[in-house]
């Protein structure tokens, strides 16, 4: 075994003004994008629960949770078509 400290910083490493620093707004945008995509993709496996909640006596909260997707799909037909295609993959799979 060597007696070199594995946790030490590399020699001659000093943070400078040139050290890349990711701005806070970019990190917030990235996490927002990730959560938005997870929200959109979650409608696939939850479609029947949403459908029963929206059009039958199912869970009101599930229907309410996915209502923004319903509204967005109605207002932007290309997004609605893409969402329909994705949901069909889950229904027929």
Coordinates of C-alpha atoms in Angstrom, one line a residue:
X1 CA 0.0 0.0 0.0
X2 CA 1.1 3.5 -0.6
X3 CA 1.2 6.2 2.0
X4 CA -0.2 8.8 -0.4
X5 CA -3.3 10.6 0.9
X6 CA -6.1 9.8 -1.5
X7 CA -8.4 12.6 -0.3
X8 CA -5.9 15.5 -0.9
X9 CA -6.5 17.9 -3.7
X10 CA -4.2 17.8 -6.7
X11 CA -1.0 19.9 -6.3
X12 CA -1.1 23.4 -7.7
X13 CA -4.9 23.5 -7.7
X14 CA -6.3 26.8 -6.6
X15 CA -9.8 28.0 -7.6
X16 CA -9.6 31.1 -9.7
X17 CA -12.1 33.4 -11.4
X18 CA -11.8 31.1 -14.4
X19 CA -13.2 28.1 -12.6
X20 CA -16.5 27.3 -14.3
X21 CA -19.5 28.1 -12.2
X22 CA -23.0 27.1 -13.2
X23 CA -25.4 29.9 -12.6
X24 CA -28.3 29.3 -10.3
X25 CA -31.0 30.0 -12.9
X26 CA -29.6 27.3 -15.2
X27 CA -29.7 24.7 -12.4
X28 CA -33.3 25.7 -11.6
X29 CA -34.2 25.5 -15.3
X30 CA -32.6 22.0 -15.6
X31 CA -34.4 20.6 -12.6
X32 CA -37.7 22.2 -13.7
X33 CA -37.3 20.6 -17.1
X34 CA -36.5 17.2 -15.5
X35 CA -39.6 17.4 -13.3
X36 CA -41.8 18.6 -16.1
X37 CA -40.7 15.7 -18.3
X38 CA -41.3 13.2 -15.5
X39 CA -44.8 14.7 -15.0
X40 CA -45.6 14.4 -18.7
X41 CA -44.2 10.8 -19.0
X42 CA -46.1 9.7 -15.9
X43 CA -49.5 10.0 -17.7
X44 CA -48.6 6.9 -19.7
X45 CA -48.9 4.4 -16.8
X46 CA -51.5 6.5 -15.0
X47 CA -53.8 6.9 -18.0
X48 CA -56.6 4.6 -16.9
X49 CA -56.6 6.1 -13.4
X50 CA -56.8 9.6 -14.9
X51 CA -59.6 8.5 -17.3
X52 CA -61.7 7.0 -14.5
X53 CA -61.1 10.1 -12.3
X54 CA -62.0 12.4 -15.1
X55 CA -65.1 10.7 -16.7
X56 CA -66.3 8.3 -14.0
X57 CA -66.4 8.1 -10.2
X58 CA -62.6 7.7 -9.7
X59 CA -60.1 9.7 -7.8
X60 CA -60.8 13.4 -8.1
X61 CA -57.2 14.2 -7.1
X62 CA -55.6 12.2 -10.0
X63 CA -57.9 13.9 -12.5
X64 CA -57.0 17.3 -10.9
X65 CA -53.3 16.5 -11.0
X66 CA -53.3 15.8 -14.8
X67 CA -55.7 18.6 -15.7
X68 CA -52.9 20.9 -16.9
X69 CA -51.9 18.2 -19.4
X70 CA -55.5 18.0 -20.6
X71 CA -55.7 21.7 -21.1
X72 CA -52.3 22.0 -22.8
X73 CA -53.2 19.1 -25.2
X74 CA -56.4 20.9 -26.1
X75 CA -54.7 24.3 -26.7
X76 CA -51.7 23.0 -28.7
X77 CA -52.8 20.2 -31.1
X78 CA -49.2 19.1 -32.0
X79 CA -48.5 18.5 -28.3
X80 CA -51.9 16.7 -28.0
X81 CA -51.1 14.5 -30.9
X82 CA -47.7 13.6 -29.4
X83 CA -49.3 12.9 -26.0
X84 CA -52.0 10.7 -27.6
X85 CA -49.3 8.7 -29.4
X86 CA -47.4 8.2 -26.1
X87 CA -50.5 7.2 -24.2
X88 CA -51.4 4.7 -27.0
X89 CA -48.1 3.1 -26.5
X90 CA -48.9 2.4 -22.9
X91 CA -52.5 1.3 -23.6
X92 CA -51.6 -1.2 -26.2
X93 CA -48.4 -2.4 -24.7

